[in-house]
mmCIF file of C-alpha atoms in Angstrom:
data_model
loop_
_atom_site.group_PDB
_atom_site.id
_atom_site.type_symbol
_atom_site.label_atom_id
_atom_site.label_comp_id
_atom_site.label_asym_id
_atom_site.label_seq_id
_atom_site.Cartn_x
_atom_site.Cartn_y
_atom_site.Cartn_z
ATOM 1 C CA UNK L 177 110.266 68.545 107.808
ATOM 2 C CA UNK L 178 109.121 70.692 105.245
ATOM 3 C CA UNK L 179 110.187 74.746 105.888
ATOM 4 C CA UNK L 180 107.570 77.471 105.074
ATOM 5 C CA UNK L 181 108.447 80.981 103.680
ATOM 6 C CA UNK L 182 105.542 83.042 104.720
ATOM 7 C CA UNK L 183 104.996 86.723 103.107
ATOM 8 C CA UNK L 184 103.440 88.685 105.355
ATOM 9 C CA UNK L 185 101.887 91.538 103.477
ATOM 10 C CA UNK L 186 100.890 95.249 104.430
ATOM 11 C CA UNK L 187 98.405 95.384 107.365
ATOM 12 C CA UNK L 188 98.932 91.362 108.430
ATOM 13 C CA UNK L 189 100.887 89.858 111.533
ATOM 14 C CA UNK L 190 101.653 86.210 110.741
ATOM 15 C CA UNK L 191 103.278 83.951 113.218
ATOM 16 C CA UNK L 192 105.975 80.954 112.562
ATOM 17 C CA UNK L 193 107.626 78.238 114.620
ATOM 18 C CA UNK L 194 110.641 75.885 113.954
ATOM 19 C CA UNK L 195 111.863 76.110 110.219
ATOM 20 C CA UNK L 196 109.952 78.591 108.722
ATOM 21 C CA UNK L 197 110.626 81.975 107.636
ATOM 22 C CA UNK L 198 108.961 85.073 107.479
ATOM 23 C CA UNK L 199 108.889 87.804 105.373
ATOM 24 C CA UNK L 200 107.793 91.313 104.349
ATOM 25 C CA UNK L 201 108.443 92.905 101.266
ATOM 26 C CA UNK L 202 109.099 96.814 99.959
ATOM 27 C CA UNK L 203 108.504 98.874 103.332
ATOM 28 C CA UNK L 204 108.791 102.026 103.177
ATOM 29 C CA UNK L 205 107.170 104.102 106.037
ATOM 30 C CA UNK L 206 105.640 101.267 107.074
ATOM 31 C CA UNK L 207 106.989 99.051 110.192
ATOM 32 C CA UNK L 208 107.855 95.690 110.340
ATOM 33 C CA UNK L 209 107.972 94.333 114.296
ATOM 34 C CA UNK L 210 109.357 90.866 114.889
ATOM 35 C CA UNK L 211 109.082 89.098 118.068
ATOM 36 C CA UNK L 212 110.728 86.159 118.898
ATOM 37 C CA UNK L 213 111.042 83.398 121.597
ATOM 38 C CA UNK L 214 114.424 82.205 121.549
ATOM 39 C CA UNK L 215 113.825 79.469 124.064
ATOM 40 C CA UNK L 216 110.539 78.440 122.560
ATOM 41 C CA UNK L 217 111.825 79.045 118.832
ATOM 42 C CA UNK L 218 108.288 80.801 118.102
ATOM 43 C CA UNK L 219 108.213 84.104 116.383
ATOM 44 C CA UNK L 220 105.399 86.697 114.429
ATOM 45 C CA UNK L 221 105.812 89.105 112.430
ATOM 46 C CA UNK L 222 103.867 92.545 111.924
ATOM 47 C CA UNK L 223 103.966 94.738 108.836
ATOM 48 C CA UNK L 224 101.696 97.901 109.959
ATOM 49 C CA UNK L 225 101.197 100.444 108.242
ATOM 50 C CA UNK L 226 99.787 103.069 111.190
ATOM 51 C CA UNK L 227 101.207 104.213 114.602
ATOM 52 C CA UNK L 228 98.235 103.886 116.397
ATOM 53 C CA UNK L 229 94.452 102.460 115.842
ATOM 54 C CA UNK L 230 91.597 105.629 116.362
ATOM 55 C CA UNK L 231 89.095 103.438 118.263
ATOM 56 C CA UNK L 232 91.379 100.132 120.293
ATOM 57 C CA UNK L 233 89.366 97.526 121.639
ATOM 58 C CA UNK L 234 86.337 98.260 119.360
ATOM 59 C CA UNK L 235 85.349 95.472 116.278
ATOM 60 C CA UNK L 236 87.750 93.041 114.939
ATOM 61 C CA UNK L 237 91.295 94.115 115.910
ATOM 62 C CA UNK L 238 93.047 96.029 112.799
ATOM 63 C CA UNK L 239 96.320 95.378 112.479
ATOM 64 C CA UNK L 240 97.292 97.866 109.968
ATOM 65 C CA UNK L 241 97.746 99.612 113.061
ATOM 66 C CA UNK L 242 101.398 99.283 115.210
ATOM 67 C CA UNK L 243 99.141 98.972 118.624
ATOM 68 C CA UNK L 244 96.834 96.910 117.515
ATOM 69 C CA UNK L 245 99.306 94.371 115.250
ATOM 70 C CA UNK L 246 101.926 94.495 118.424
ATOM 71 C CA UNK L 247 98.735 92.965 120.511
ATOM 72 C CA UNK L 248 97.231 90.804 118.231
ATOM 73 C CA UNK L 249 100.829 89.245 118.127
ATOM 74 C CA UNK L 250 101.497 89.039 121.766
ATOM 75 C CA UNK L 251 98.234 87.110 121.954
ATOM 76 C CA UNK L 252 99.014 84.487 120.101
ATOM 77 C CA UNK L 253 102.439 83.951 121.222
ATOM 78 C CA UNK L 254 101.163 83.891 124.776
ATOM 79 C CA UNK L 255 99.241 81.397 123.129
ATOM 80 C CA UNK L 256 101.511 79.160 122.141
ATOM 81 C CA UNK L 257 103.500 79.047 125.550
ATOM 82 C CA UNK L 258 105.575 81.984 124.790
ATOM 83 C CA UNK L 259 106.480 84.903 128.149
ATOM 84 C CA UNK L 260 106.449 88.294 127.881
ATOM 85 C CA UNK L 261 109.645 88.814 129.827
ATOM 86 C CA UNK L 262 111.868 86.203 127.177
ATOM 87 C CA UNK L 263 110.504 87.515 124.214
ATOM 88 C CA UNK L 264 112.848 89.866 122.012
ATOM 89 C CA UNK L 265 111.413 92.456 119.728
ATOM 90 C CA UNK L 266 113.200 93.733 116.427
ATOM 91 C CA UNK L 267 112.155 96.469 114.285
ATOM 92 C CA UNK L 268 112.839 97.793 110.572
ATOM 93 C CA UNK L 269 111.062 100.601 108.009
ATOM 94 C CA UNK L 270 109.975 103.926 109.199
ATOM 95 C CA UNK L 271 111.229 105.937 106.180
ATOM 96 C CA UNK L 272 110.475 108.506 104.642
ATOM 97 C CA UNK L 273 110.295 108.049 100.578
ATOM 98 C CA UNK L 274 109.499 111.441 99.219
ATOM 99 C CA UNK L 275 111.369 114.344 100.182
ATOM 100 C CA UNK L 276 108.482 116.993 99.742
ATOM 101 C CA UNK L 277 106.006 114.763 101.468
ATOM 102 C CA UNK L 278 104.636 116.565 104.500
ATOM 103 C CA UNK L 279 104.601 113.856 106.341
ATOM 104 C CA UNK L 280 106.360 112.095 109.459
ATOM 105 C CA UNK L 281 104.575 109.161 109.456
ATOM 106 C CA UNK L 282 107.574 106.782 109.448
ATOM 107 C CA UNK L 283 108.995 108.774 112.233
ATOM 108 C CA UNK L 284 105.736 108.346 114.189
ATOM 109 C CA UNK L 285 105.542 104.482 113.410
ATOM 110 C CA UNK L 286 108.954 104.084 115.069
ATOM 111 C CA UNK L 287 108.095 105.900 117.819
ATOM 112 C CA UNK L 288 104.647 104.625 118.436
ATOM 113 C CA UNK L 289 106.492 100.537 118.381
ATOM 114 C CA UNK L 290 108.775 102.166 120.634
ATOM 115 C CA UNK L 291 106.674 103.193 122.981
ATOM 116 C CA UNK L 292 104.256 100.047 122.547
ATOM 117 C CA UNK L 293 107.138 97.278 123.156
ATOM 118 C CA UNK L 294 107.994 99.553 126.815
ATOM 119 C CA UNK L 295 104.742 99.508 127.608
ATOM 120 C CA UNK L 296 104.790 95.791 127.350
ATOM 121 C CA UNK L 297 107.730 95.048 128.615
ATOM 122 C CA UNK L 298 109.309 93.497 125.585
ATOM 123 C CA UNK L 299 113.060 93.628 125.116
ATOM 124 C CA UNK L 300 114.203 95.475 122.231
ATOM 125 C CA UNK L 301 117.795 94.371 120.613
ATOM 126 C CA UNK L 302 117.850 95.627 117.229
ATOM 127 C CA UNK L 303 116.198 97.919 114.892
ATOM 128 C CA UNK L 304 117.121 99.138 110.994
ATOM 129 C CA UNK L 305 114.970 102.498 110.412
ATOM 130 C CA UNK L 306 114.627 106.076 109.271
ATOM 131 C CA UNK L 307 116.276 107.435 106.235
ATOM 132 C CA UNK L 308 114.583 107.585 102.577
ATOM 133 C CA UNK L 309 115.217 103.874 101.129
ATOM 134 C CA UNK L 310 112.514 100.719 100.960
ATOM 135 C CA UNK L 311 113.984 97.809 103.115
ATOM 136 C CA UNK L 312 112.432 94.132 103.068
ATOM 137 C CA UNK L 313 112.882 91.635 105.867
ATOM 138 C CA UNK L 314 113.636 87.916 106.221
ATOM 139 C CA UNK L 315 113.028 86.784 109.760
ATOM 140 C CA UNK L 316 114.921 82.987 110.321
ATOM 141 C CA UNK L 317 112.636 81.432 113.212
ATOM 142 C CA UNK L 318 115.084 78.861 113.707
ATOM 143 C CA UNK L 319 118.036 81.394 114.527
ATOM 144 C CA UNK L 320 115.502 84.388 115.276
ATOM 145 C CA UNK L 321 118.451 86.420 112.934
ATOM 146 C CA UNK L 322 116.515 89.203 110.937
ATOM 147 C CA UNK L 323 118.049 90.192 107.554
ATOM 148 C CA UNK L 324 117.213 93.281 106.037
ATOM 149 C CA UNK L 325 117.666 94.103 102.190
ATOM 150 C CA UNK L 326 117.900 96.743 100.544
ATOM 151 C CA UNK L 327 118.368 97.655 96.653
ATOM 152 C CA UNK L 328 121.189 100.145 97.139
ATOM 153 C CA UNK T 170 81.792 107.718 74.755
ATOM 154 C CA UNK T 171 82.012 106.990 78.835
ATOM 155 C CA UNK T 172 83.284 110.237 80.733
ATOM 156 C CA UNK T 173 86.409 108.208 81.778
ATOM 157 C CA UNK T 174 87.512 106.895 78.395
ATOM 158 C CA UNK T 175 86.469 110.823 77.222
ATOM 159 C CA UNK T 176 88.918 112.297 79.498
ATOM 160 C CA UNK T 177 91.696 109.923 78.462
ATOM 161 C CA UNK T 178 91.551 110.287 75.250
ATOM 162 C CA UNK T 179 92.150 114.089 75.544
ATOM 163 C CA UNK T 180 94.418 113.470 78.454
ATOM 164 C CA UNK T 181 96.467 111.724 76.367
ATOM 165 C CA UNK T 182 96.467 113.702 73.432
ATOM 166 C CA UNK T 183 97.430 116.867 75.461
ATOM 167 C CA UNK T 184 100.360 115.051 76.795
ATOM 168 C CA UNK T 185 101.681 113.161 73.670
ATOM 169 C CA UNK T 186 101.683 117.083 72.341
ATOM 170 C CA UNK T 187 103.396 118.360 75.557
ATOM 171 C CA UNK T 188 105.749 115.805 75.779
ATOM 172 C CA UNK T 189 106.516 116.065 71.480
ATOM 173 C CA UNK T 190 107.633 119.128 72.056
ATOM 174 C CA UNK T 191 109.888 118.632 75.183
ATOM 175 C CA UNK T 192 112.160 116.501 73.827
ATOM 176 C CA UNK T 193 111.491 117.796 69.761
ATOM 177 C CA UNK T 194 110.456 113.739 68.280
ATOM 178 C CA UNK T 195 107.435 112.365 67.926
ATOM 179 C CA UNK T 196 105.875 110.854 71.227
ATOM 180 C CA UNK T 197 102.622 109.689 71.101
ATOM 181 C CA UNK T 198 101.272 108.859 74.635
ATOM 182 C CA UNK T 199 97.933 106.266 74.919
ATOM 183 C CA UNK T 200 95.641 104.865 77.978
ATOM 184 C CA UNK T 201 95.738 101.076 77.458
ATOM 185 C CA UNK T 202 93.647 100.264 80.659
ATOM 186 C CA UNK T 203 91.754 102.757 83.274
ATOM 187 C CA UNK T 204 89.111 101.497 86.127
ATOM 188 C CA UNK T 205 88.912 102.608 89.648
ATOM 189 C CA UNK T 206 90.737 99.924 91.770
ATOM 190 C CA UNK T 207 90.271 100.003 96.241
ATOM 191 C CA UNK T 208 93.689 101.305 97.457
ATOM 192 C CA UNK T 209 94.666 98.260 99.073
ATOM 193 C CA UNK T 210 94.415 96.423 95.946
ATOM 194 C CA UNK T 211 97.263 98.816 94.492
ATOM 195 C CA UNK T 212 99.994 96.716 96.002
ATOM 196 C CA UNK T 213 100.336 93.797 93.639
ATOM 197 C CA UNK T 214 99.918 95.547 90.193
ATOM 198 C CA UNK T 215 103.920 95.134 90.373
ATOM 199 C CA UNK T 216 106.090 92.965 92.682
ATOM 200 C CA UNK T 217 106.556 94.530 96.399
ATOM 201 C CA UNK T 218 110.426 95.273 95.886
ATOM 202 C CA UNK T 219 110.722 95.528 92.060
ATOM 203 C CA UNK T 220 112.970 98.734 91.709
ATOM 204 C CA UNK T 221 110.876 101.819 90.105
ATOM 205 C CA UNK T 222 110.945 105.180 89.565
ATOM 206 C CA UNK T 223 107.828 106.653 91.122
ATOM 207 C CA UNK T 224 107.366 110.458 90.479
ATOM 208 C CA UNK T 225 104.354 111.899 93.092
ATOM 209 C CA UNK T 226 102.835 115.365 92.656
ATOM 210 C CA UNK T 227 100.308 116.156 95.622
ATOM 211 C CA UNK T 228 97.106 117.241 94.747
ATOM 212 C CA UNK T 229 94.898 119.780 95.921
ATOM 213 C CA UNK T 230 91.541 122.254 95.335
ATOM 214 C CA UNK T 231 88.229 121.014 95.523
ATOM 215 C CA UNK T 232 89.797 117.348 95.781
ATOM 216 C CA UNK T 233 92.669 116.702 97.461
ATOM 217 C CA UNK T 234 94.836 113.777 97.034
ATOM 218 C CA UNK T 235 97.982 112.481 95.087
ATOM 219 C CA UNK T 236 99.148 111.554 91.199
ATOM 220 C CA UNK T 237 101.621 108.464 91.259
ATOM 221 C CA UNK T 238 103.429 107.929 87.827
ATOM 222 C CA UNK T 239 105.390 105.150 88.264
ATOM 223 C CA UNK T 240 107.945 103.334 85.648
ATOM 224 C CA UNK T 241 110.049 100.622 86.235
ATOM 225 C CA UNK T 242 113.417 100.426 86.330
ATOM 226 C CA UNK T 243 114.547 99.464 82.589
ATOM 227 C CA UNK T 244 111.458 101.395 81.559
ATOM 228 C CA UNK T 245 112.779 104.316 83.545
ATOM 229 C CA UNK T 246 116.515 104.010 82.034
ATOM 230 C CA UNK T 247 114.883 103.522 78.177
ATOM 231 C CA UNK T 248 112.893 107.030 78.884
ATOM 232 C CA UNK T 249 115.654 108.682 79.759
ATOM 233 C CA UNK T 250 117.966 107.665 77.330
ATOM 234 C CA UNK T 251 115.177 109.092 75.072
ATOM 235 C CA UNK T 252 114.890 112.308 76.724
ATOM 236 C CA UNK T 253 117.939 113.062 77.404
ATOM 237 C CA UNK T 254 119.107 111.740 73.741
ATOM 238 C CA UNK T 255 121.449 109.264 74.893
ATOM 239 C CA UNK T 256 122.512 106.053 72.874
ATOM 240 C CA UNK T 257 119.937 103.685 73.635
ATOM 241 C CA UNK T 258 120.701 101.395 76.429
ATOM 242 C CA UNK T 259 123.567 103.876 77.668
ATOM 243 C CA UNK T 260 121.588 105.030 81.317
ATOM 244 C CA UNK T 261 122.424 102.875 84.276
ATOM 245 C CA UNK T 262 121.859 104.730 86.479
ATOM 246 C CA UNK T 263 119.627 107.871 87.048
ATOM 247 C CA UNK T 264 121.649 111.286 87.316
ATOM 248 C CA UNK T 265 120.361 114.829 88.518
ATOM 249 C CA UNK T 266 119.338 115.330 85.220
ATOM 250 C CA UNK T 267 117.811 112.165 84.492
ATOM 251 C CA UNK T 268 115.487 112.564 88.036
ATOM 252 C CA UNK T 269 114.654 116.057 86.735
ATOM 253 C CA UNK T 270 113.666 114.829 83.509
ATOM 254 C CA UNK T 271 111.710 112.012 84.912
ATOM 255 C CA UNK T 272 109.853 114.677 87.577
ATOM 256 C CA UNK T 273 108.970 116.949 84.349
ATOM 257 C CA UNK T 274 107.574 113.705 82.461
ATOM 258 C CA UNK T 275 105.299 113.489 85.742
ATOM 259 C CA UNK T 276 104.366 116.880 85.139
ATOM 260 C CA UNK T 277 103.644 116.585 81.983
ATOM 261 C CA UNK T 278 101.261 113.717 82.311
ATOM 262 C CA UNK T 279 99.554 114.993 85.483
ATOM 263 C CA UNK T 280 99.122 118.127 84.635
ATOM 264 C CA UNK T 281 97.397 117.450 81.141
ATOM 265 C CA UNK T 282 95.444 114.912 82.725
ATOM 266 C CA UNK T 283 94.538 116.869 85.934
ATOM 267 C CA UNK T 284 93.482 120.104 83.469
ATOM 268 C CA UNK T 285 91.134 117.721 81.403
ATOM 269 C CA UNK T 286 89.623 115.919 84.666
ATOM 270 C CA UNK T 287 88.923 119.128 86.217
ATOM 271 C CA UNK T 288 87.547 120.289 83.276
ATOM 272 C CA UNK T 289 85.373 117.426 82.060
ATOM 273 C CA UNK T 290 84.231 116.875 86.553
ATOM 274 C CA UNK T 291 83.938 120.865 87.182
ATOM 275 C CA UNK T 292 86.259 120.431 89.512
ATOM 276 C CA UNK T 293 89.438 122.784 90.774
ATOM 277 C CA UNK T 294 92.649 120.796 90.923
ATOM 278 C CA UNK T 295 95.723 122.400 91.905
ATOM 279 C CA UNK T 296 99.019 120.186 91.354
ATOM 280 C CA UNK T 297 102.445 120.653 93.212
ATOM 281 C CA UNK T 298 106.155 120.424 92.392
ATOM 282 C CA UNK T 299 107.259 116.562 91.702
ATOM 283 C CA UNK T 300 109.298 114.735 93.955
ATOM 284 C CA UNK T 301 111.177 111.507 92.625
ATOM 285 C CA UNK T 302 112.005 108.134 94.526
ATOM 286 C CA UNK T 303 113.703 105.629 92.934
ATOM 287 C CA UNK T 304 113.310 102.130 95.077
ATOM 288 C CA UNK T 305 111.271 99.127 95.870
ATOM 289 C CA UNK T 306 107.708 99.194 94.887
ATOM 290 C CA UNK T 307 105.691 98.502 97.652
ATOM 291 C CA UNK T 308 107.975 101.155 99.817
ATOM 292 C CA UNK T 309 106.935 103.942 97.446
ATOM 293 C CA UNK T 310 103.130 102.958 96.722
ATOM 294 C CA UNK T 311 102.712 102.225 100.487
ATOM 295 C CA UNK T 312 103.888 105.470 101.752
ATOM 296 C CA UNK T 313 101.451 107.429 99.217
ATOM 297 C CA UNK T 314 98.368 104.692 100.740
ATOM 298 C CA UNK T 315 99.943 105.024 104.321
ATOM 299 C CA UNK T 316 99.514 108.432 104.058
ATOM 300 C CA UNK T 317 95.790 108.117 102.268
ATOM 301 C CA UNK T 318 94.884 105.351 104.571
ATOM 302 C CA UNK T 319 92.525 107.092 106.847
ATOM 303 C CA UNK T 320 91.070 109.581 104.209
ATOM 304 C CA UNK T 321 91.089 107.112 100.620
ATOM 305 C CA UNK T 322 89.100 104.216 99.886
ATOM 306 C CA UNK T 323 90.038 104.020 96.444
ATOM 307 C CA UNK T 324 92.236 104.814 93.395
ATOM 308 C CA UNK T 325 91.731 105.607 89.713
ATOM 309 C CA UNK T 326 94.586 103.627 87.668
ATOM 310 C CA UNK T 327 95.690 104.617 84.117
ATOM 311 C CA UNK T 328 97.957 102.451 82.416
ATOM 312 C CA UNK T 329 99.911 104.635 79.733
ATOM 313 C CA UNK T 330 101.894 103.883 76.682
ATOM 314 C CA UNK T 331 104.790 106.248 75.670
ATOM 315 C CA UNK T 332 105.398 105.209 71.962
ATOM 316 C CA UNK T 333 108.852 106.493 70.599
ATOM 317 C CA UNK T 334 108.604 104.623 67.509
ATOM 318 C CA UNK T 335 109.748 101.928 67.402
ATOM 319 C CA UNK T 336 109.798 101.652 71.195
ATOM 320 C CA UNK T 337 106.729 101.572 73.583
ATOM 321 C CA UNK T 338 107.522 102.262 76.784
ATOM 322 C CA UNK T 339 104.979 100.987 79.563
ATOM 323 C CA UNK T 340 104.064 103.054 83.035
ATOM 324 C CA UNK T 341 101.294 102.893 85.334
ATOM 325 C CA UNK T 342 99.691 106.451 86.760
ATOM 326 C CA UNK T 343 97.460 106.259 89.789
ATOM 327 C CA UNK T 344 95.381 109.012 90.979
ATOM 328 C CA UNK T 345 94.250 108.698 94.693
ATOM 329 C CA UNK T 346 91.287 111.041 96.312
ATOM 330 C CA UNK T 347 90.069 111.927 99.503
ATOM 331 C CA UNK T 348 87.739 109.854 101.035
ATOM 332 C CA UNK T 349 85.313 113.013 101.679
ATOM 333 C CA UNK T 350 85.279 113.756 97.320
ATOM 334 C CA UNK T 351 84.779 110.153 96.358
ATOM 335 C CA UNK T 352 81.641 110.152 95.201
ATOM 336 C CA UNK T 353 82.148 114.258 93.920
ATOM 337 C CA UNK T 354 85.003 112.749 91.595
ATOM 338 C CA UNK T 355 84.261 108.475 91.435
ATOM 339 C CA UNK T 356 80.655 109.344 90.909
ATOM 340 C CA UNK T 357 80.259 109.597 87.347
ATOM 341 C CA UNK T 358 83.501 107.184 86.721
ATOM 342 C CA UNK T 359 81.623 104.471 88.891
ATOM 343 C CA UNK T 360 79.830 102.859 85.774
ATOM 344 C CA UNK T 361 83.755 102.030 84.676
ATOM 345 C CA UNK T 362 84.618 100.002 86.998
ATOM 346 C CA UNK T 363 85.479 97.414 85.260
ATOM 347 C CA UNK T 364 89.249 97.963 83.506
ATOM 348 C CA UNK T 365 87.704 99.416 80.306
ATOM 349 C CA UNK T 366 90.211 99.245 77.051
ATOM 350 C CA UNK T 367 91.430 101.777 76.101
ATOM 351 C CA UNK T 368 90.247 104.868 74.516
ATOM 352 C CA UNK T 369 91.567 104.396 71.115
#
């Protein structure tokens, strides 16, 4: 069977099953949330931008947003047989690039997926955040192993 | 003349004098390409971890917002051979004096172009100190849209050419706004749209 290596870029949640692979590239503050079923071998990935969306549950979900990303994937892993209570949630980014920037927003994004994976119950066993370097992500579906790179 | 190929042109003069006299050689610094791109279309203009240097300078006055000069990473090494008057292909790696170099190129270039913009727009732009990263791409460009996200729609991107004869030396410079002066400041740039060549 053919193996996919799916990019999932800034503001997307993609979701992957058996052999396939996915990926986000070059976060910064950003967040990248990956869930995975180890019994079901079913896993998304989120690469959000925001901690939490202004308006939820009005229009088309936006999942630039941590909230709003984290339910969009929970959806469709429910979906695809997947339970809340044997899903595992991992999390990388957060950072802050630019010392002068007034700004905590990677700190908040952490926080915010935090607080969204409690509310929901999800188990979280790993995370790779904070600090002032751009990390990128390579989520194995088949092992649910995340690998995160960075250039120094 | 457009207004945006108008305020290049002196933009770019300013700085190739500016930046002549910093490091005492000839520099001569030209817009290839300007147009007004949406913010999330920023991302791809270079690969998502290609290592940069990306030298921001917040923006604020009558428009608030943020100049990104980015270079990449052999682009970035070249320069500062250059300005720092090393043997060419000598920098591997970017030292304090290399970053502050680097920052005071993004001054340079900002500030020249800022001063024309506000000028040329009647607008009051103040610029800040620089602050240098040095890492992946899409980290550094996202944090500047991350933190734009909810008040930018879109972006005016200047590609600029340092030429040290014989070398060129290639870097993009992106000016984002605030979503409430877009049409203050995109207004009369809207009819360039379109990546217009350069100003010659």
């Amino acid at each position: 069977m053919e193996c996919m290596d799916i990019e999932v870029k800034m503001g997307d949640i993609a979701l992957a099953k058996n052999a396939d692979n996915l990926a986000a590239s070059g976060i910064g503050s950003c967040v990248a949330i990956a869930l995975y079923d180890p019994k079901l071998k079913i896993g998304a990935l989120a690469h959000a931008m925001l901690h939490h969306s202004p308006t939820p549950g009005h229009g088309s979900p936006d999942t630039k947003y941590i909230d709003t990303a984290i339910d969009e994937m929970l959806k469709k892993m429910l979906t695809y047989g997947a339970k809340k209570q044997d899903l595992e949630a991992k999390f990388v980014g957060g950072a802050n690039m630019f010392s002068i920037l007034d700004s905590d927003i990677g700190k908040q994004n952490v926080l915010s997926a935090k607080e969204k994976l409690k509310k929901e119950g999800i188990k979280i066993v790993g995370e790779c955040v904070g600090g002032s370097i751009g990390r990128s992500v390579e989520f194995c579906i088949a092992t649910g192993i995340v690998t995160v790179k960075t250039k120094f | 003349m457009g207004k945006l190929q108008e305020i290049n042109k002196h933009a770019a003069l300013n700085a190739s004098r500016a930046l002549s006299k910093l490091i005492n050689r000839p520099v001569d610094v030209q817009v290839s390409k300007a147009g007004v791109k949406k913010v999330e279309e920023l991302a791809p203009i270079i690969g998502p971890e290609e290592i940069v240097a990306g030298i921001y300078l917040p923006v604020t006055g009558d428009i608030k917002g943020a100049a990104l000069l980015i270079f990449s990473e052999e682009t970035a090494f070249t320069l500062c051979d250059l300005l720092v008057k090393r043997e060419p292909g000598t920098t591997r790696r970017l030292s304090g004096l290399d970053r502050s170099a680097l920052k005071e190129v993004g001054n340079i270039v900002s500030g020249n172009y800022l001063a024309v913009f506000s000028n040329m727009l009647q607008v009051k732009t103040i610029e800040h100190v620089p602050s240098l990263s040095f890492d992946m791409f899409g980290a550094i460009v996202s944090q500047i849209i991350t933190n734009f996200a909810q008040k930018a729609e879109k972006a005016l991107v200047i590609e600029i050419e340092f030429i040290f004869k014989p070398v060129t030396l290639k870097g993009y410079f992106l000016v984002l706004f605030g979503l409430e002066q877009i049409d203050v400041v995109l207004g009369p740039l809207e009819n360039h749209r379109k990546l217009i060549k350069g100003s010659g």
